């Protein structure tokens, strides 16, 4: 709202002084907007006793109970289109102007509407502006209007102006006032509408064009005002003020613009047992309408008939029903009730619904035959697990056998074995193998264990007895497997014995191998907690070589116990430690011996014996500590 300062600072909604001829109820919604409300600075919208409900934002001063509501106009969402449809319908029937009952003639100083004097609905079609010469004001006069008649004035054209002095504040001052509550000014087409003059104009307005812009400068509009476009309520450029809408009701009887509803009726199918005639619930049907002109039902191809609605399941009375418009229909059975076969063909009809039989509806009976009863079956399952952890084991192979020869236990060979059932089964990620079979006695035979596991002995699990009583739950057995032992990783200690001077290989040297097991540094061969000797002695061959194999990962010492002829035992006959590990599974010790004329010469032995608290004493060269042998 933005008023000229000379026209006052307030805009009243709902009521205003003596002009409040038909105020709304106190506390009702007096103003509702689907967007923002903006009031110029220093001005006010007054609706003190009512509610102003708005969907957007409010700027400026509004004196009322204020409610911000994003859904403010939701109750009226359909109204705009409904008003447009009604406006066009009042003006035209099937595209042609509605038949008038009287004439409208612009006589310059007035436009005279002359009715037929008898019709309850007086219709006038106007394709001109209701103005005097050069757009001046003129009077609006009705004649030949029966008492109680409704007056419908259709004002057609792209732009229309009404400029009049007709209508009075007091009903006794102007004959036009007498028609107010049964008079509708319908403007279906105009995009620009101007309602001007000095009169207190009478009757309700309907502006149906949604792109329209209506400007009202009349001092008063006495009736309901509906527009589907925009509205500017203002004073004339020449001055004046006090423009008001007085929402007198419209109580006339207008043309019925609703489309007559189509004739409808029930199309029903009754599903029954072909033997007993009993109603069958649980059958699924699809309704089709005959639309392609080809006799019979076509559900596929380039031009099928038309399916109607969703699938329908017969109820406790065996019925499926749809309320549809008149036409020709088929029921197609898509699923039979439990325990029954789908009929062939599974199409029932045609059912022809007409205006004459629609009230009673049409029906067809569809009979089904019971499905032969299959033998009782259930699941026979084996669960393969780790014997230690209970974890499920995939990858085990099983063969299912049925007990058929009358001999207790499973017989897989000979002249009268039991009967194998199906192909071999491999346990899945849950460690399961299962077969759905008829009632009987069964065995699971494990034919191959999972990788890394031993085949159990015996490898037969059962009997599993499947009966009528337990078939729905099935029967199961757990088969546990033990891991195949994994030999530890091993390695080798190899040694090369050479002459300390010449470096040539020396055969005939004898060695023992000891493993470090007591946790004390160096080799201890005696006492209460010695280290552990490994295997038998080893004597170097002609190449001066000797080796100890298949050794667990660990720490070892070599102890020389015999020397080649002409050589002396080293002062410290123990070398090491030698570490056999995953990083070095082959350890090579290079050891040298001196001739007997050099007993204390360095022999490339490392210490490893005696310094860790050994019980025996070796060494003919006191004070020599030695150094680690090469490895």
XYZ file of C-alpha atoms in Angstrom:
631
model
C 0.000 0.000 0.000
C 1.315 3.411 -0.974
C -1.249 6.238 -0.814
C -1.016 9.836 -1.836
C -0.412 11.751 1.383
C -3.354 14.052 0.594
C -5.706 11.056 0.481
C -5.023 10.067 4.084
C -2.601 7.710 5.730
C -4.804 4.650 6.341
C -6.413 1.873 4.324
C -9.242 0.097 6.127
C -9.961 -3.602 5.727
C -13.137 -5.199 7.080
C -14.860 -2.121 8.418
C -14.625 1.655 8.328
C -17.006 4.004 10.122
C -20.448 4.462 8.609
C -19.297 2.754 5.415
C -19.283 -0.596 7.166
C -22.489 -1.962 5.728
C -21.515 -5.672 5.789
C -18.506 -6.135 8.126
C -16.934 -9.608 8.548
C -17.098 -11.457 11.892
C -14.761 -10.220 14.604
C -11.663 -12.430 14.827
C -12.074 -13.862 11.323
C -9.428 -13.593 8.585
C -10.061 -10.122 7.155
C -7.076 -10.107 4.809
C -5.186 -13.110 3.424
C -2.200 -12.887 1.061
C -0.105 -15.487 -0.689
C 2.950 -13.224 -0.704
C 4.369 -10.141 1.004
C 2.511 -7.188 2.512
C 4.240 -3.839 2.027
C 2.935 -0.621 3.599
C 4.623 2.677 2.839
C 6.380 4.481 5.662
C 3.999 6.594 7.731
C 0.917 4.755 6.448
C -1.207 2.036 8.025
C -3.447 -0.871 7.105
C -6.267 -1.065 9.650
C -8.047 -4.336 10.387
C -8.146 -3.995 14.145
C -10.850 -6.534 14.957
C -9.719 -9.145 12.457
C -6.796 -11.343 11.463
C -4.298 -10.493 8.736
C -2.739 -13.746 7.516
C 0.187 -13.554 5.108
C 2.535 -16.082 3.488
C 5.558 -13.872 2.863
C 6.987 -11.000 4.853
C 5.350 -7.891 6.302
C 6.892 -4.454 5.913
C 5.280 -1.402 7.469
C 2.407 -0.917 9.891
C -0.596 -3.236 9.987
C -2.936 -2.917 12.947
C -4.570 -6.336 13.340
C -3.914 -9.765 14.732
C -0.965 -10.796 12.544
C -0.293 -14.405 11.561
C 2.591 -15.371 9.288
C 1.540 -18.583 7.551
C 3.428 -20.050 4.586
C 0.236 -21.925 3.695
C -2.029 -18.901 4.094
C -3.735 -19.288 0.713
C -3.639 -23.086 0.561
C -7.413 -23.361 1.206
C -7.972 -21.195 -1.868
C -5.386 -22.797 -4.166
C -7.973 -24.084 -6.646
C -10.217 -21.015 -6.536
C -8.429 -18.968 -9.198
C -8.815 -21.599 -11.924
C -12.362 -22.317 -10.810
C -13.282 -18.635 -11.153
C -11.728 -18.439 -14.628
C -13.647 -21.524 -15.721
C -16.898 -20.138 -14.313
C -16.407 -16.723 -15.948
C -15.865 -18.275 -19.377
C -18.786 -20.647 -18.896
C -21.168 -17.816 -17.962
C -20.182 -15.955 -21.141
C -20.114 -18.814 -23.654
C -21.612 -22.248 -24.269
C -19.438 -24.603 -26.344
C -17.478 -21.581 -27.594
C -20.493 -19.550 -28.724
C -21.856 -16.516 -26.830
C -24.492 -17.446 -24.270
C -27.962 -16.739 -25.679
C -29.157 -13.350 -24.393
C -32.657 -12.789 -23.074
C -32.570 -9.042 -23.636
C -30.717 -6.183 -25.255
C -28.114 -3.684 -24.110
C -27.979 -0.352 -25.931
C -25.549 2.493 -25.232
C -27.714 5.582 -25.718
C -24.922 8.009 -24.867
C -26.178 9.401 -21.594
C -27.095 5.929 -20.423
C -26.867 2.262 -21.309
C -30.298 0.676 -21.228
C -30.614 -3.038 -20.441
C -34.047 -4.284 -21.507
C -35.054 -7.772 -20.375
C -37.707 -10.122 -21.728
C -39.880 -9.602 -18.681
C -40.267 -13.319 -17.932
C -36.986 -15.268 -17.669
C -35.654 -16.063 -14.197
C -32.134 -15.540 -15.602
C -31.800 -12.325 -17.577
C -28.706 -12.541 -19.831
C -27.139 -9.518 -21.550
C -24.057 -9.578 -23.787
C -22.124 -6.310 -24.011
C -19.248 -5.748 -26.439
C -18.746 -2.015 -25.790
C -17.574 0.299 -23.021
C -20.207 1.514 -20.582
C -19.316 5.183 -20.997
C -20.881 8.320 -22.391
C -19.562 10.323 -25.332
C -15.777 10.754 -25.209
C -15.619 8.389 -22.254
C -17.781 10.524 -19.979
C -19.964 9.169 -17.199
C -23.356 7.720 -18.032
C -26.256 6.106 -16.253
C -26.945 2.357 -15.984
C -30.629 1.509 -16.325
C -32.504 -1.817 -16.327
C -36.014 -2.386 -17.658
C -38.173 -5.465 -18.176
C -36.610 -7.379 -15.300
C -39.063 -9.671 -13.459
C -39.123 -9.543 -9.679
C -36.546 -11.895 -8.167
C -34.757 -12.522 -11.485
C -30.966 -12.944 -11.641
C -29.154 -10.557 -14.000
C -25.988 -11.755 -15.791
C -24.150 -9.095 -17.803
C -21.293 -10.530 -19.923
C -18.915 -7.700 -20.860
C -16.619 -9.080 -23.586
C -13.592 -7.599 -25.316
C -9.890 -7.123 -24.693
C -10.107 -3.791 -22.812
C -13.193 -2.493 -21.081
C -14.128 0.683 -19.177
C -17.171 1.496 -17.081
C -17.657 5.167 -16.130
C -20.894 5.841 -14.274
C -22.652 7.938 -11.706
C -25.315 5.264 -11.074
C -25.931 3.758 -7.652
C -26.620 5.492 -4.384
C -25.626 5.306 -0.749
C -29.285 5.048 0.191
C -31.225 2.288 -1.588
C -34.145 4.657 -2.044
C -32.102 7.118 -4.094
C -31.362 4.936 -7.179
C -33.342 2.095 -8.826
C -30.048 0.271 -9.594
C -29.652 -0.571 -5.897
C -32.674 -2.885 -6.056
C -30.797 -5.388 -8.279
C -27.586 -5.435 -6.199
C -27.706 -8.929 -4.673
C -28.860 -10.643 -7.913
C -26.647 -8.754 -10.393
C -23.308 -10.083 -11.722
C -20.995 -8.121 -14.005
C -18.950 -10.871 -15.714
C -15.778 -9.797 -17.573
C -14.223 -13.021 -19.001
C -11.682 -11.734 -21.552
C -10.406 -8.239 -20.821
C -6.785 -7.784 -19.824
C -7.384 -4.141 -18.826
C -10.476 -3.185 -16.819
C -11.255 0.331 -15.549
C -14.159 0.948 -13.176
C -14.542 4.718 -12.895
C -17.096 7.354 -12.004
C -18.809 8.892 -9.026
C -21.565 6.377 -8.296
C -22.015 3.881 -5.513
C -22.073 1.126 -8.138
C -24.219 -1.924 -7.517
C -23.724 -5.669 -8.119
C -20.934 -8.232 -7.884
C -17.974 -8.471 -10.283
C -16.121 -11.475 -11.743
C -12.952 -10.757 -13.775
C -11.905 -14.108 -15.279
C -8.719 -13.349 -17.253
C -5.739 -14.269 -15.045
C -3.399 -11.836 -16.820
C -5.821 -8.953 -16.305
C -5.224 -5.686 -14.459
C -8.262 -3.987 -12.915
C -8.230 -0.409 -11.607
C -11.130 0.710 -9.404
C -11.680 4.443 -8.711
C -15.433 4.267 -8.099
C -16.318 5.615 -4.655
C -18.138 2.405 -3.906
C -18.562 -1.114 -5.289
C -21.503 -2.726 -3.523
C -21.255 -6.495 -3.978
C -18.672 -9.261 -3.992
C -15.576 -8.536 -6.094
C -13.683 -11.506 -7.589
C -10.689 -11.082 -9.871
C -8.223 -13.714 -11.071
C -5.742 -11.001 -12.052
C -4.341 -7.942 -10.275
C -6.346 -5.159 -8.606
C -5.456 -1.511 -7.989
C -7.832 0.310 -5.611
C -7.190 4.012 -5.898
C -8.744 7.442 -6.314
C -9.250 9.275 -9.571
C -6.404 11.363 -10.920
C -8.603 14.412 -10.542
C -8.774 13.870 -6.794
C -11.328 12.591 -4.366
C -11.138 9.706 -1.948
C -13.111 7.364 0.240
C -13.124 4.498 -2.299
C -14.674 1.413 -0.727
C -15.748 -2.162 -1.439
C -18.924 -3.215 0.389
C -19.120 -7.013 0.314
C -22.858 -7.425 -0.122
C -23.646 -11.075 -0.898
C -24.593 -12.412 -4.299
C -27.798 -14.450 -4.002
C -28.685 -15.015 -7.638
C -29.014 -18.270 -9.583
C -26.387 -18.501 -12.329
C -26.043 -21.093 -15.123
C -24.878 -24.546 -14.018
C -21.356 -24.823 -15.378
C -20.535 -28.192 -13.873
C -19.986 -31.060 -16.313
C -22.569 -33.795 -15.870
C -20.831 -36.787 -14.313
C -20.463 -39.814 -16.580
C -22.703 -42.792 -16.018
C -20.846 -45.381 -13.959
C -21.526 -48.831 -12.607
C -19.874 -51.848 -11.028
C -17.991 -54.417 -13.113
C -17.460 -57.519 -10.970
C -15.848 -60.946 -11.117
C -16.734 -63.767 -8.698
C -14.023 -66.401 -8.149
C -15.292 -69.879 -7.210
C -14.089 -73.467 -6.749
C -14.998 -75.418 -9.893
C -15.920 -78.470 -7.827
C -17.849 -77.020 -4.894
C -18.811 -73.550 -6.094
C -17.364 -72.074 -2.890
C -16.100 -68.496 -3.016
C -12.315 -68.228 -3.336
C -10.417 -65.289 -1.838
C -6.855 -64.453 -2.887
C -7.136 -64.538 -6.687
C -5.535 -61.579 -8.500
C -7.331 -59.914 -11.401
C -6.634 -57.028 -13.766
C -9.529 -55.138 -15.345
C -9.193 -54.106 -19.005
C -11.379 -51.842 -21.125
C -12.051 -52.623 -24.780
C -10.482 -49.645 -26.561
C -8.768 -50.873 -29.742
C -11.856 -52.045 -31.635
C -10.556 -55.610 -31.991
C -12.879 -58.257 -30.500
C -11.460 -59.992 -27.447
C -8.756 -58.842 -25.074
C -5.353 -57.755 -26.380
C -2.848 -56.976 -23.615
C 0.268 -56.479 -25.750
C 1.479 -55.511 -29.184
C 1.321 -52.100 -30.787
C -2.337 -51.391 -29.983
C -3.434 -53.146 -26.790
C -6.651 -52.556 -24.926
C -6.442 -50.322 -21.839
C -5.797 -51.597 -18.318
C -8.027 -50.007 -15.691
C -6.609 -49.252 -12.251
C -4.403 -51.452 -10.126
C -4.602 -55.204 -9.703
C -7.479 -56.447 -7.541
C -7.428 -59.413 -5.131
C -10.673 -61.272 -4.461
C -12.042 -60.769 -0.959
C -13.598 -63.257 1.460
C -16.676 -63.452 -0.806
C -14.445 -64.217 -3.803
C -15.271 -60.868 -5.403
C -13.323 -58.184 -7.228
C -15.237 -55.078 -8.266
C -14.472 -51.776 -9.953
C -16.779 -48.797 -10.523
C -16.209 -47.584 -14.078
C -17.852 -45.609 -16.869
C -20.032 -47.375 -19.405
C -18.117 -49.497 -21.895
C -16.921 -53.025 -22.623
C -14.603 -54.727 -20.132
C -12.657 -57.933 -19.466
C -11.314 -59.426 -16.240
C -7.897 -61.085 -16.639
C -6.876 -63.478 -13.853
C -3.158 -62.982 -13.208
C -2.682 -65.186 -10.129
C -4.802 -68.057 -8.842
C -5.614 -68.537 -5.148
C -3.231 -70.735 -3.190
C -3.833 -74.373 -4.052
C -5.521 -73.655 -7.397
C -4.406 -73.652 -11.026
C -4.650 -70.561 -13.219
C -7.352 -71.277 -15.812
C -6.549 -71.331 -19.514
C -7.725 -69.000 -20.940
C -7.605 -66.697 -17.923
C -9.783 -63.955 -19.465
C -13.444 -63.518 -18.540
C -15.827 -61.334 -20.536
C -16.723 -59.246 -22.388
C -18.838 -57.467 -19.784
C -20.844 -54.661 -21.397
C -21.834 -51.842 -19.031
C -24.554 -49.572 -20.452
C -26.670 -46.643 -19.303
C -29.485 -49.128 -18.796
C -27.656 -51.697 -16.625
C -25.193 -49.385 -14.867
C -27.277 -49.112 -11.713
C -27.294 -52.911 -11.282
C -23.786 -53.461 -12.639
C -22.482 -56.460 -14.575
C -20.751 -59.588 -13.273
C -19.017 -62.776 -14.422
C -18.109 -65.972 -12.547
C -14.589 -67.400 -12.918
C -14.135 -70.986 -11.677
C -10.742 -72.454 -10.702
C -9.610 -76.066 -10.313
C -7.502 -77.236 -7.382
C -3.815 -77.888 -8.024
C -2.815 -81.539 -7.438
C -1.200 -81.767 -4.002
C 2.562 -82.231 -4.137
C 4.328 -84.417 -1.581
C 5.547 -82.725 1.576
C 9.081 -81.387 1.244
C 11.551 -79.707 3.522
C 15.153 -78.621 3.769
C 17.907 -81.043 4.743
C 20.995 -79.038 5.638
C 24.568 -79.537 6.800
C 26.587 -76.792 8.501
C 30.354 -77.092 8.149
C 32.336 -75.521 11.028
C 35.845 -75.262 12.427
C 36.086 -77.769 15.297
C 38.014 -75.322 17.452
C 36.391 -71.914 16.784
C 32.965 -72.921 15.505
C 33.413 -70.565 12.525
C 31.517 -71.405 9.327
C 33.674 -73.089 6.661
C 32.960 -72.568 2.969
C 34.403 -74.852 0.296
C 33.597 -78.308 1.739
C 32.042 -80.779 -0.731
C 29.114 -82.953 0.316
C 26.923 -85.580 -1.298
C 23.392 -86.121 0.005
C 22.149 -89.706 0.273
C 18.679 -91.039 1.015
C 18.185 -94.145 3.131
C 16.566 -96.574 0.668
C 18.000 -100.068 1.243
C 16.632 -100.698 4.728
C 20.073 -101.230 6.238
C 20.982 -98.938 9.125
C 23.687 -96.401 8.288
C 24.911 -95.231 4.926
C 25.961 -97.705 2.244
C 27.440 -96.051 -0.835
C 28.589 -99.186 -2.668
C 27.960 -102.887 -3.038
C 24.976 -104.574 -4.585
C 22.303 -102.541 -2.791
C 23.562 -99.052 -1.891
C 21.460 -96.206 -0.620
C 20.440 -93.554 -3.173
C 22.450 -90.411 -3.900
C 20.316 -87.282 -4.198
C 21.256 -84.649 -6.763
C 24.710 -83.346 -7.545
C 27.513 -82.642 -5.123
C 27.079 -79.507 -3.012
C 29.817 -77.092 -1.891
C 29.311 -75.180 1.343
C 28.702 -71.455 0.878
C 30.015 -68.455 2.822
C 27.797 -69.464 5.756
C 29.239 -72.977 5.674
C 25.908 -74.402 4.535
C 24.774 -76.983 2.012
C 21.058 -77.633 1.718
C 18.639 -79.584 -0.439
C 14.848 -79.457 -0.543
C 13.627 -83.047 -0.580
C 10.598 -85.165 0.246
C 10.141 -86.633 3.712
C 12.526 -89.491 4.501
C 15.866 -90.364 6.115
C 19.049 -88.788 4.775
C 22.829 -88.663 5.266
C 25.387 -86.055 4.298
C 28.702 -87.528 3.127
C 31.675 -85.159 3.117
C 33.747 -85.905 0.031
C 36.299 -83.072 0.201
C 37.364 -80.918 3.135
C 37.922 -77.163 2.864
C 41.446 -76.055 2.059
C 43.625 -76.367 5.140
C 41.380 -78.906 6.894
C 41.419 -82.680 7.291
C 38.568 -84.854 6.068
C 36.872 -86.236 9.205
C 36.734 -89.974 9.828
C 33.985 -91.042 9.554
C 32.895 -88.455 6.991
C 29.183 -89.314 7.165
C 26.712 -87.179 9.139
C 23.220 -88.358 9.972
C 20.762 -89.858 9.883
C 18.560 -86.780 9.409
C 14.893 -87.742 9.547
C 12.537 -85.350 7.691
C 8.890 -85.842 8.669
C 5.510 -84.247 8.009
C 5.815 -82.554 11.386
C 9.273 -81.005 10.982
C 9.288 -80.439 7.216
C 8.382 -76.765 7.493
C 11.366 -76.098 9.776
C 13.681 -78.591 8.067
C 16.433 -80.664 9.681
C 20.107 -79.863 10.066
C 23.378 -81.367 11.241
C 26.703 -79.724 12.102
C 29.895 -81.247 10.708
C 33.081 -80.010 12.381
C 36.504 -80.210 10.703
C 39.971 -79.981 12.230
C 42.731 -77.934 10.647
C 45.509 -79.857 8.923
C 48.692 -79.439 11.039
C 51.112 -77.045 9.377
C 54.787 -78.082 9.729
C 56.969 -75.280 11.090
C 59.327 -73.439 8.768
C 62.830 -75.006 8.724
C 66.341 -74.061 7.710
C 69.928 -75.349 7.428
C 73.283 -74.629 9.045
C 76.154 -75.413 6.638
C 79.852 -75.278 7.483
C 83.070 -75.179 5.476
C 86.235 -76.416 7.228
C 89.565 -75.151 5.796
C 93.283 -75.117 6.610
C 94.068 -71.923 8.496
C 97.209 -71.329 6.412
C 96.459 -72.601 2.922
C 92.686 -72.240 2.915
C 92.230 -75.676 1.337
C 89.163 -77.717 2.416
C 89.656 -80.121 5.301
C 87.790 -83.425 5.441
C 87.398 -85.372 8.663
C 86.411 -82.629 11.115
C 83.497 -83.656 13.369
C 80.875 -81.254 14.719
C 77.851 -81.230 17.011
C 74.946 -78.764 16.607
C 73.293 -77.264 19.695
C 70.167 -75.106 19.885
C 69.933 -72.183 22.287
C 67.035 -73.189 24.557
C 67.811 -72.148 28.134
C 67.798 -68.373 27.612
C 71.399 -67.908 28.795
C 74.051 -66.353 26.579
C 76.492 -68.778 24.996
C 76.440 -72.563 24.864
C 75.867 -74.675 27.957
C 76.231 -78.423 27.359
C 75.905 -79.627 30.944
C 74.511 -78.775 34.324
C 70.868 -78.718 35.347
C 69.670 -76.547 32.451
C 71.813 -77.146 29.355
C 71.004 -76.045 25.847
C 69.681 -78.738 23.474
C 71.775 -80.851 21.149
C 70.234 -81.289 17.703
C 70.614 -84.527 15.760
C 73.815 -86.532 15.381
C 77.363 -85.441 14.710
C 78.382 -84.368 11.241
C 81.853 -84.965 9.674
C 83.175 -82.804 6.838
C 83.526 -84.501 3.476
C 86.294 -84.241 0.921
C 85.180 -80.729 0.092
C 85.418 -79.725 3.735
C 81.666 -79.428 3.937
C 79.112 -80.593 6.468
C 75.474 -79.497 7.095
C 72.585 -79.825 9.550
C 69.153 -79.611 7.886
C 65.428 -79.474 8.789
C 66.111 -77.035 11.602
C 63.352 -75.039 13.251
C 63.880 -71.309 13.213
C 66.083 -70.429 16.167
C 69.614 -69.767 17.471
C 72.363 -72.439 17.140
C 76.010 -73.187 18.052
C 78.543 -75.505 16.363
C 80.842 -77.506 18.652
C 83.891 -79.174 17.046
C 84.571 -82.546 18.644
C 87.079 -84.091 16.229
C 89.822 -82.729 13.954
C 91.493 -84.066 10.801
C 94.767 -85.918 11.197
C 97.668 -83.540 11.830
C 95.423 -80.789 13.173
C 94.610 -79.711 16.680
C 91.263 -78.926 18.257
C 90.861 -75.165 18.581
C 91.265 -73.626 21.986
C 87.533 -72.684 21.856
C 85.773 -75.395 19.807
C 82.377 -73.586 19.919
C 81.318 -71.140 17.205
C 78.160 -69.112 16.894
C 75.563 -68.057 17.572
C 73.963 -68.784 14.178
C 70.401 -67.517 13.698
C 68.077 -69.470 11.364
C 65.001 -67.328 10.523
C 62.508 -66.543 7.837
C 64.882 -63.889 6.575
C 67.874 -66.304 6.459
C 66.977 -69.969 6.370
C 70.461 -71.084 5.185
C 73.374 -70.074 7.446
C 76.975 -70.814 6.363
C 79.810 -71.061 8.914
C 83.373 -70.821 7.566
C 85.787 -72.383 10.096
C 89.587 -72.970 9.931
C 91.913 -75.415 11.729
C 95.636 -75.071 12.437
C 98.185 -77.865 12.284
C 99.355 -79.324 15.559
C 102.557 -77.219 15.522
C 100.387 -74.022 15.896
C 97.827 -74.887 18.533
C 97.150 -71.290 19.566
C 96.935 -69.779 16.097
C 93.734 -67.844 15.338
C 91.309 -70.330 13.776
C 88.467 -67.923 12.961
C 86.302 -69.435 15.692
C 83.920 -67.199 17.534
C 83.381 -67.484 21.211
C 80.185 -69.102 22.246
C 81.210 -71.660 24.751
C 82.391 -71.079 28.290
C 81.608 -67.374 28.429
C 77.952 -67.985 29.220
C 78.586 -70.100 32.309
C 79.286 -73.532 30.787
C 80.104 -76.476 32.980
C 82.977 -77.898 30.900
C 86.251 -76.081 30.158
C 87.795 -75.979 26.706
C 90.802 -74.071 25.466
C 94.582 -74.523 25.398
C 95.343 -70.834 24.916
C 94.403 -68.971 28.071
C 93.647 -65.292 27.675
C 92.601 -65.531 24.012
C 89.041 -64.365 23.638
C 88.577 -65.167 19.949
C 86.127 -63.588 17.510
C 82.910 -64.459 15.802
C 83.108 -66.874 12.962
C 81.911 -65.807 9.533
C 78.363 -66.698 8.598
